Coordinates of C-alpha atoms in Angstrom, one line a residue:
M1 CA 25.0 -22.7 -15.2
G2 CA 27.2 -19.2 -15.8
S3 CA 23.9 -17.2 -15.5
R4 CA 22.7 -19.5 -12.7
F5 CA 26.2 -18.2 -11.0
Q6 CA 26.1 -14.6 -11.7
G7 CA 22.0 -15.1 -10.6
C8 CA 23.2 -15.7 -7.5
I9 CA 26.0 -13.3 -6.6
S10 CA 23.7 -10.8 -8.1
V11 CA 21.1 -11.9 -5.0
Y12 CA 24.2 -11.8 -2.6
E13 CA 24.6 -8.6 -3.4
L14 CA 21.0 -7.4 -3.1
T15 CA 20.8 -9.6 0.1
H16 CA 24.5 -7.9 1.6
N17 CA 24.5 -3.7 -0.2
N18 CA 26.5 -1.5 1.2
K19 CA 26.3 0.7 -1.8
T20 CA 22.6 2.2 -0.8
V21 CA 23.5 3.9 2.3
S22 CA 27.0 4.9 3.4
L23 CA 29.1 3.0 6.1
K24 CA 26.4 0.7 5.9
T25 CA 25.0 -2.9 5.0
I26 CA 21.1 -3.7 3.9
N27 CA 19.4 -6.2 3.1
A28 CA 17.6 -5.3 0.1
V29 CA 15.3 -7.9 -0.3
Q30 CA 14.0 -7.6 3.1
Q31 CA 13.9 -4.2 3.6
M32 CA 12.5 -3.3 0.2
T33 CA 10.1 -6.4 -0.3
L34 CA 12.0 -7.2 -3.6
Y35 CA 10.6 -11.1 -3.6
P36 CA 8.4 -9.8 -7.0
E37 CA 11.4 -8.5 -8.7
L38 CA 13.2 -12.0 -7.6
I39 CA 10.7 -13.7 -9.2
A40 CA 10.5 -11.6 -12.0
S41 CA 14.5 -12.3 -13.0
V42 CA 13.7 -15.7 -12.2
L43 CA 11.3 -16.2 -15.0
Y44 CA 13.3 -13.3 -17.2
Q45 CA 16.1 -15.6 -17.3
A46 CA 14.3 -19.5 -17.4
S47 CA 12.0 -18.4 -20.4
G48 CA 15.2 -17.7 -22.5
S49 CA 13.7 -13.9 -23.0
E50 CA 16.7 -11.7 -23.0
E51 CA 17.3 -12.0 -26.4
V52 CA 13.5 -11.5 -27.0
I53 CA 12.4 -8.6 -25.1
E54 CA 13.4 -6.0 -22.3
P55 CA 14.1 -6.8 -18.6
V56 CA 11.2 -3.2 -18.0
Y57 CA 8.5 -4.4 -20.9
F58 CA 9.4 -8.2 -19.6
Y59 CA 8.2 -6.6 -15.7
I60 CA 5.5 -4.7 -17.0
G61 CA 4.1 -7.6 -19.1
I62 CA 4.5 -9.4 -16.0
V63 CA 2.1 -6.9 -13.9
F64 CA -0.4 -6.4 -16.1
G65 CA -0.9 -10.5 -16.6
L66 CA -1.2 -10.3 -12.9
Q67 CA -4.3 -7.7 -13.6
G68 CA -6.2 -10.2 -15.9
I69 CA -5.8 -13.2 -12.9
Y70 CA -7.1 -10.5 -10.7
V71 CA -10.2 -10.1 -12.6
T72 CA -10.4 -13.7 -13.8
A73 CA -10.6 -14.1 -9.8
L74 CA -12.9 -11.9 -9.5
F75 CA -15.7 -13.4 -11.9
V76 CA -15.0 -16.9 -10.4
T77 CA -16.3 -15.9 -7.3
S78 CA -18.8 -14.2 -8.2
W79 CA -19.9 -16.9 -10.6
V80 CA -19.2 -19.3 -7.7
M81 CA -21.7 -16.9 -5.6
S82 CA -24.2 -16.4 -7.9
G83 CA -24.4 -19.6 -10.2
T84 CA -24.1 -17.2 -12.9
W85 CA -22.0 -16.2 -15.0
L86 CA -23.8 -13.0 -16.1
A87 CA -23.5 -11.9 -12.2
G88 CA -19.4 -12.7 -13.4
M89 CA -19.6 -10.5 -15.8
L90 CA -21.2 -7.9 -13.9
T91 CA -18.6 -7.4 -11.7
V92 CA -15.7 -7.6 -14.0
A93 CA -17.6 -4.2 -15.7
W94 CA -17.7 -2.9 -12.5
F95 CA -13.9 -3.1 -12.1
I96 CA -13.0 -1.7 -15.3
I97 CA -15.5 0.7 -15.1
N98 CA -14.7 2.2 -11.3
R99 CA -10.8 1.2 -12.1
T100 CA -9.7 4.4 -10.7
D101 CA -11.0 3.6 -7.4
T102 CA -9.7 -0.2 -7.5
T103 CA -6.3 -0.5 -8.3
R104 CA -3.3 1.9 -9.1
I105 CA -2.0 0.4 -12.2
D106 CA -2.1 3.3 -14.2
Y107 CA 0.2 5.1 -13.1
S108 CA 1.4 3.1 -10.2
I109 CA 3.2 0.0 -12.1
P110 CA 5.7 -1.6 -9.4
S111 CA 3.4 -0.6 -6.6
R112 CA 3.1 -3.8 -4.4
E113 CA -0.5 -4.3 -3.9
N114 CA -0.8 -4.8 -7.9
W115 CA 1.7 -7.9 -6.9
A116 CA -0.5 -9.2 -4.0
L117 CA -4.1 -8.5 -4.7
P118 CA -4.1 -10.6 -7.9
Y119 CA -3.0 -13.6 -5.3
F120 CA -5.6 -12.4 -2.3
A121 CA -8.2 -12.6 -4.8
C122 CA -7.3 -15.6 -6.1
Q123 CA -7.2 -16.8 -2.3
V124 CA -11.0 -15.4 -2.2
A125 CA -12.1 -17.2 -5.2
A126 CA -10.3 -20.5 -3.7
L127 CA -11.9 -19.9 0.0
T128 CA -15.0 -19.1 -1.5
G129 CA -15.6 -22.8 -3.5
Y130 CA -14.2 -24.6 -0.6
L131 CA -16.2 -23.1 1.9
K132 CA -19.4 -24.4 -0.3
K133 CA -21.3 -27.4 0.7
N134 CA -21.7 -30.6 -1.2
L135 CA -18.5 -30.1 -3.1
N136 CA -17.3 -33.2 -4.8
C137 CA -14.0 -34.3 -3.0
S138 CA -11.6 -33.6 -6.2
A139 CA -13.3 -30.1 -6.1
E140 CA -12.2 -29.8 -2.4
K141 CA -8.9 -30.7 -2.5
F142 CA -8.0 -29.0 -5.3
C143 CA -9.7 -25.1 -3.5
Y144 CA -7.3 -26.4 -0.4
L145 CA -4.3 -26.5 -2.7
L146 CA -4.8 -22.7 -4.4
V147 CA -6.1 -21.5 -1.3
S148 CA -2.9 -23.0 0.1
A149 CA -0.4 -21.8 -2.6
S150 CA -2.3 -18.5 -3.1
T151 CA -2.3 -17.7 1.2
Y152 CA 1.6 -17.9 1.1
T153 CA 2.3 -16.2 -2.2
F154 CA -0.1 -13.4 -1.2
M155 CA 2.1 -13.1 1.9
M156 CA 5.4 -13.6 0.3
M157 CA 4.9 -10.5 -2.3
W158 CA 3.2 -7.9 0.8
E159 CA 5.0 -6.3 3.5
Y160 CA 1.3 -5.8 5.2
S161 CA -0.7 -9.0 3.9
H162 CA -0.9 -10.1 7.7
Y163 CA -3.3 -7.8 8.2
L164 CA -5.9 -8.4 5.6
L165 CA -5.4 -11.9 6.4
F166 CA -6.3 -11.1 9.9
V167 CA -9.4 -9.5 8.8
Q168 CA -10.3 -12.7 6.9
A169 CA -9.5 -14.9 10.1
V170 CA -11.4 -12.9 12.0
S171 CA -14.6 -13.2 9.5
L172 CA -14.5 -17.4 9.5
F173 CA -14.3 -16.9 13.5
L174 CA -17.4 -15.5 13.2
L175 CA -19.1 -17.6 10.7
D176 CA -17.3 -20.8 12.8
G177 CA -18.4 -19.3 16.0
F178 CA -22.1 -19.3 15.0
A179 CA -22.4 -22.7 13.5
L180 CA -22.8 -21.2 9.5
A181 CA -19.9 -23.4 8.5
Q182 CA -18.0 -26.7 8.6
T183 CA -15.6 -26.3 11.7
E184 CA -13.3 -29.0 10.2
K185 CA -12.7 -26.3 6.8
V186 CA -12.3 -23.4 8.9
H187 CA -9.7 -25.2 10.6
E188 CA -8.1 -26.5 8.0
V189 CA -7.5 -23.0 6.8
Y190 CA -6.2 -22.3 10.4
K191 CA -3.6 -24.3 9.6
I192 CA -2.7 -22.3 6.3
Y193 CA -2.7 -19.6 7.8
L194 CA 0.1 -20.8 10.4
F195 CA 1.7 -22.7 8.1
S196 CA 2.0 -19.9 5.8
L197 CA 3.5 -17.6 8.7
F198 CA 6.0 -19.9 9.6
L199 CA 7.3 -20.6 6.0
G200 CA 6.9 -16.4 5.5
Y201 CA 9.0 -16.4 8.6
L202 CA 11.8 -18.4 7.4
L203 CA 12.0 -17.6 3.7
Q204 CA 11.6 -13.7 4.5
F205 CA 14.7 -13.5 6.8
E206 CA 13.2 -14.4 9.8
N207 CA 10.7 -11.6 9.3
S208 CA 9.9 -11.2 13.0
A209 CA 6.3 -8.8 12.5
L210 CA 5.3 -12.1 11.1
L211 CA 5.6 -13.4 14.9
V212 CA 4.0 -10.6 16.3
S213 CA 1.1 -10.1 13.6
P214 CA -2.1 -10.4 15.4
L215 CA -2.6 -12.8 12.6
L216 CA -0.5 -15.3 14.5
S217 CA -1.8 -14.4 17.4
L218 CA -5.4 -15.2 16.7
V219 CA -4.8 -18.2 15.1
A220 CA -2.7 -19.6 18.1
A221 CA -6.1 -18.5 20.1
L222 CA -8.3 -20.2 18.3
M223 CA -7.0 -23.4 18.1
L224 CA -5.9 -23.0 22.1
S225 CA -9.8 -22.3 22.6
K226 CA -10.7 -25.2 20.5
C227 CA -9.4 -27.6 23.6
L228 CA -11.7 -26.0 25.6
Q229 CA -14.7 -25.4 23.1
M230 CA -18.2 -27.0 24.5
N231 CA -20.8 -28.1 22.2
M232 CA -22.8 -25.1 21.3
K233 CA -23.6 -25.5 18.1
K234 CA -27.2 -25.8 18.9
G235 CA -30.2 -23.7 19.2
T236 CA -30.7 -23.6 22.9
F237 CA -30.3 -20.6 25.0
L238 CA -27.4 -22.1 27.4
S239 CA -25.7 -22.8 23.8
R240 CA -26.0 -19.2 22.7
L241 CA -24.6 -17.5 25.9
L242 CA -22.0 -20.0 25.3
K243 CA -21.2 -18.8 21.9
V244 CA -20.4 -14.9 22.9
M245 CA -18.7 -16.1 26.3
Y246 CA -16.6 -18.6 23.5
I247 CA -16.2 -15.5 21.5
Y248 CA -15.0 -13.9 24.7
L249 CA -12.0 -16.3 25.5
V250 CA -10.8 -15.9 21.8
L251 CA -10.7 -12.4 21.7
T252 CA -9.4 -12.5 25.3
I253 CA -6.6 -15.0 24.9
T254 CA -5.8 -13.4 21.2
V255 CA -4.8 -10.5 23.1
T256 CA -2.5 -12.0 25.7
L257 CA -0.9 -14.0 23.4
N258 CA -0.1 -10.7 21.1
F259 CA 1.4 -8.9 23.8
L260 CA 3.5 -11.6 25.5
L261 CA 4.5 -12.0 22.2
K262 CA 5.8 -8.1 21.6
M263 CA 6.9 -8.4 24.9
F264 CA 9.8 -11.4 24.3
V265 CA 10.0 -11.0 20.3
P266 CA 12.8 -8.0 19.0
H267 CA 10.8 -6.7 16.3
K268 CA 10.0 -3.3 14.5
E269 CA 6.3 -3.5 13.9
N270 CA 4.6 -1.2 11.9
E271 CA 2.6 -0.2 15.3
H272 CA 0.3 2.5 13.7
L273 CA -1.4 -0.2 11.2
L274 CA -1.3 -2.5 13.8
K275 CA -3.4 0.0 16.6
F276 CA -5.6 1.2 13.9
I277 CA -6.9 -2.7 13.8
E278 CA -7.2 -3.0 17.9
V279 CA -8.6 0.0 18.1
K280 CA -11.4 -0.1 14.9
L281 CA -11.6 -3.8 14.7
G282 CA -10.7 -6.0 17.3
L283 CA -12.8 -4.2 20.0
N284 CA -15.7 -4.5 18.4
T285 CA -16.1 -7.8 17.2
T286 CA -16.5 -8.4 21.3
N287 CA -20.0 -7.6 20.6
G288 CA -22.2 -10.8 19.7
E289 CA -25.2 -8.9 19.5
P290 CA -25.9 -7.7 16.0
L291 CA -25.2 -11.4 15.1
K292 CA -27.7 -12.4 17.4
E293 CA -30.3 -11.0 16.3
T294 CA -29.5 -11.8 12.4
V295 CA -28.0 -15.8 12.6
K296 CA -31.5 -17.6 13.3
L297 CA -30.2 -21.4 12.4
E298 CA -34.5 -22.7 13.3
D299 CA -35.0 -21.0 9.6
G300 CA -33.1 -23.7 8.3
R301 CA -32.0 -21.2 5.6
I302 CA -28.8 -19.0 7.1
G303 CA -26.6 -21.8 6.8
E304 CA -27.3 -23.6 3.6
R305 CA -24.6 -21.1 1.8
P306 CA -21.3 -20.8 4.2
E307 CA -19.8 -19.1 1.1
I308 CA -22.2 -16.2 1.2
V309 CA -22.1 -15.7 4.8
Y310 CA -18.4 -15.6 4.5
H311 CA -18.4 -12.5 1.9
V312 CA -21.1 -11.3 3.7
I313 CA -19.0 -10.5 7.2
H314 CA -15.7 -10.2 5.0
T315 CA -17.3 -7.5 3.7
I316 CA -19.0 -5.8 6.5
L317 CA -15.9 -5.7 8.5
L318 CA -13.7 -4.4 5.7
G319 CA -16.8 -1.9 5.2
C320 CA -16.2 -0.9 9.1
L321 CA -13.0 -0.7 8.8
A322 CA -13.6 2.0 5.6
M323 CA -15.9 3.8 7.5
C324 CA -13.4 4.1 10.4
L325 CA -11.4 5.8 8.7
E326 CA -13.2 8.2 6.1
G327 CA -15.3 9.4 9.7
R328 CA -12.0 10.6 10.7
Q329 CA -11.4 12.2 6.9
A330 CA -12.1 15.7 6.1
P331 CA -14.7 17.3 3.2
V332 CA -14.6 16.4 0.3
A333 CA -14.2 20.4 0.0
A334 CA -11.1 21.2 2.6
V335 CA -8.2 22.5 0.9
F336 CA -5.0 21.2 2.7
A337 CA -1.8 23.2 3.8
G338 CA 1.0 22.2 4.8
S339 CA 5.0 21.8 3.3
P340 CA 5.3 20.9 -0.9
Q341 CA 6.6 17.9 -0.7
L342 CA 3.8 16.2 1.9
M343 CA 0.8 18.3 -0.4
G344 CA 1.9 16.4 -3.0
V345 CA 1.8 12.9 -1.3
I346 CA -1.9 14.3 0.3
K347 CA -3.2 14.9 -3.6
L348 CA -1.5 12.0 -5.0
C349 CA -2.8 9.8 -2.3
T350 CA -6.3 11.3 -1.6
G351 CA -7.4 14.1 -4.2
W352 CA -8.1 16.4 -2.1
M353 CA -7.0 20.1 -3.0
V354 CA -3.9 21.4 -1.6
S355 CA -2.8 25.0 -1.3
S356 CA 1.3 24.3 -2.9
L357 CA 3.3 21.8 -4.8
P358 CA 6.5 20.8 -4.9
L359 CA 6.7 22.6 -8.6
Y360 CA 9.6 25.1 -8.9
N361 CA 8.9 26.0 -12.5
D362 CA 6.3 28.4 -11.8
D363 CA 6.5 32.1 -10.1
D364 CA 3.0 31.6 -8.5
L365 CA 3.5 28.3 -6.8
L366 CA 7.4 29.2 -5.5
K367 CA 5.7 32.5 -3.9
R368 CA 3.3 30.3 -2.1
N369 CA 5.3 27.9 -1.2
E370 CA 7.3 30.3 0.9
N371 CA 4.5 32.1 2.1
I372 CA 3.3 28.4 3.1
Y373 CA 6.5 27.8 4.8
Q374 CA 6.1 30.9 7.4
I375 CA 4.1 28.1 9.7
Y376 CA 7.6 27.1 11.1
S377 CA 8.8 30.9 11.2
K378 CA 8.8 33.1 13.9
R379 CA 5.9 34.6 13.2
S380 CA 2.7 35.8 14.7
A381 CA -0.4 33.9 14.5
E382 CA -2.7 36.7 12.8
D383 CA 0.3 36.7 10.3
I384 CA 0.1 32.8 9.7
Y385 CA -3.7 32.7 9.8
K386 CA -4.0 35.7 7.1
I387 CA -1.9 33.9 5.2
L388 CA -3.2 31.2 4.9
T389 CA -6.8 32.2 4.7
S390 CA -5.6 34.0 1.9
Y391 CA -5.4 31.1 -0.3
K392 CA -8.6 29.3 0.9
A393 CA -7.6 26.7 2.9
N394 CA -9.2 24.8 5.7
F395 CA -6.6 22.3 7.0
L396 CA -3.1 23.1 8.3
I397 CA -0.4 20.2 8.7
I398 CA 2.3 20.6 10.8
E399 CA 5.8 17.9 10.7
D400 CA 7.3 17.3 13.8
S401 CA 10.2 16.2 11.6
I402 CA 10.7 20.3 10.4
C403 CA 10.0 22.1 13.4
N404 CA 12.2 20.2 15.6
E405 CA 15.0 19.8 12.6
V406 CA 18.8 19.6 14.4
G407 CA 20.6 19.1 11.1
P408 CA 24.5 19.3 11.5
V409 CA 25.0 22.5 9.9
R410 CA 23.0 25.5 11.6
G411 CA 21.8 28.2 9.0
C412 CA 20.7 25.3 6.0
R413 CA 17.7 23.7 8.3
V414 CA 14.1 25.0 7.0
K415 CA 13.7 27.2 10.0
D416 CA 17.1 28.5 9.7
L417 CA 16.5 30.1 5.6
L418 CA 13.0 31.3 6.7
D419 CA 14.2 33.4 9.9
I420 CA 17.2 34.6 7.3
A421 CA 14.7 35.6 5.0
N422 CA 12.8 37.4 7.5
G423 CA 15.9 39.4 9.4
H424 CA 15.0 37.7 12.3
V425 CA 18.7 36.5 12.8
V426 CA 20.8 38.5 15.0
C427 CA 24.6 38.7 15.0
E428 CA 27.1 39.5 17.5
E429 CA 30.6 38.6 18.6
G430 CA 30.9 36.2 15.9
D431 CA 27.8 34.4 16.5
S432 CA 24.7 34.6 15.3
Y433 CA 21.0 33.5 16.6
A434 CA 18.0 33.9 15.6
Y435 CA 15.6 36.7 17.7
S436 CA 11.9 38.3 17.4
K437 CA 9.2 38.8 19.2
Y438 CA 6.7 36.2 18.6
G439 CA 8.2 32.7 19.1
R440 CA 8.0 29.6 17.0
F441 CA 4.5 29.4 15.0
C442 CA 5.1 25.2 14.9
H443 CA 5.8 25.8 18.6
E444 CA 4.0 27.7 19.4
I445 CA 0.8 26.5 18.2
K446 CA 1.3 23.1 20.0
M447 CA 0.7 25.1 23.7
N448 CA -3.0 25.3 22.9
Y449 CA -3.3 29.3 24.4
S450 CA -4.5 32.6 22.8
P451 CA -4.6 33.8 20.3
Y452 CA -3.4 30.4 18.5
V453 CA -7.3 28.4 20.0
N454 CA -9.1 31.2 18.6
Y455 CA -7.7 30.6 15.1
F456 CA -6.5 27.0 15.0
T457 CA -8.0 24.2 16.4
R458 CA -6.5 20.5 16.5
V459 CA -8.1 18.0 15.2
Y460 CA -5.4 15.1 14.9
W461 CA -2.0 14.8 15.8
N462 CA 0.1 11.7 16.3
R463 CA 4.2 11.2 16.8
S464 CA 5.2 12.9 13.6
Y465 CA 2.1 15.7 12.1
F466 CA -0.4 18.0 13.9
V467 CA -3.6 18.5 12.0
Y468 CA -5.4 21.6 12.5
K469 CA -8.6 23.0 11.6
I470 CA -8.8 27.1 10.3
N471 CA -11.0 28.7 12.0
T472 CA -13.4 31.0 10.9
V473 CA -13.1 34.4 13.1
I474 CA -14.4 37.8 12.4
S475 CA -12.1 39.9 14.2
F476 CA -8.4 39.5 14.5
Q477 CA -6.8 39.4 18.5
S478 CA -2.6 39.8 18.6

């Protein structure tokens, strides 16, 4: 009884945390997505492991156990799809061989995806079995319950789960739209999405991100469109035309609902992820021509394995997203230049070569960091170009937060320290200010005028970062 009371107090302290941010009380469970840690703590106390194992090792054991479930789910999925256990063994072997690309468990144990993806793998395995034709009643109920439980758990474990489920819902929508699966089963999955979103909204402290998610808009649009859907499951030209119109209707209602929800529901949504999905996936799904050319129901074979077709469509959509992102990435041999902290993140997340790192026990790296930081100083484009090319840099990243930093104390900002080090600070009548015949480089380069455009070409920008390709020039221009 005492341990339960202490546990309740601990949860309350997490949801009303005033010891992390000064003068502010935050809900650490919601803002830091600590649901996996809460579950682990409950299991730790309920299993009586306090006297057997340290909490940190118990936590690590759970995460590695989930990875075992992850691999098992992949094995089952391949077995169900192929009908042979050999395919499952090949999948597991391929997963292990490519583990550096398939999981970050080796170097990032507490990552949310290490908790969430095993449940998503279970959901996909159960959904694969659920979509099979001629499935006996008990197996179908088991798969349905497993899909329900794993979908909700996946949504609780990862704050970005509804985006991945949105891609899955689009796959099911296309599967149903072209009569490649049983409509009743697909709509049951839609109901699971709705129930999981509703329950997640309540238990995640009224998480408004779920209300404005594209998943909710799509499923609601599908439910509304079902009332207007005509008999489109036959092979006539008119029915095929109606299928395309139905797809267009669903997507139109989805975009409209999402726009209205975002207008009337207060939210702090991750707009960059939502816009990425809308631009890279949402607009492209309005074109039904490739599927119309591929799907031929009169052949009598395409619709016999709906679980296979689902995986094909789901894989194609995820592959399109990956290729759209890859198309905007830099060459493999690219070298990036920017602040050391950002370079450390780029190196960890992409593996690209960088010009500096946030390491301060090496004199050469310290000098490199000081030189690279000159991109925020008042120096000429030619000077900066020579510095960057001396380190073989191909791309330059300007951080707006550093360039436009407004600190409470003057003289402590990065650009202030650079001005002092470069002798660009002038003191007059007790006041000091920065002066140079050149403007601040990080500001001037954004103006896109000569000589900056001769040395640098902007290839990407948003509200936080400006990425420039460093050109190859023969002669310098001042």
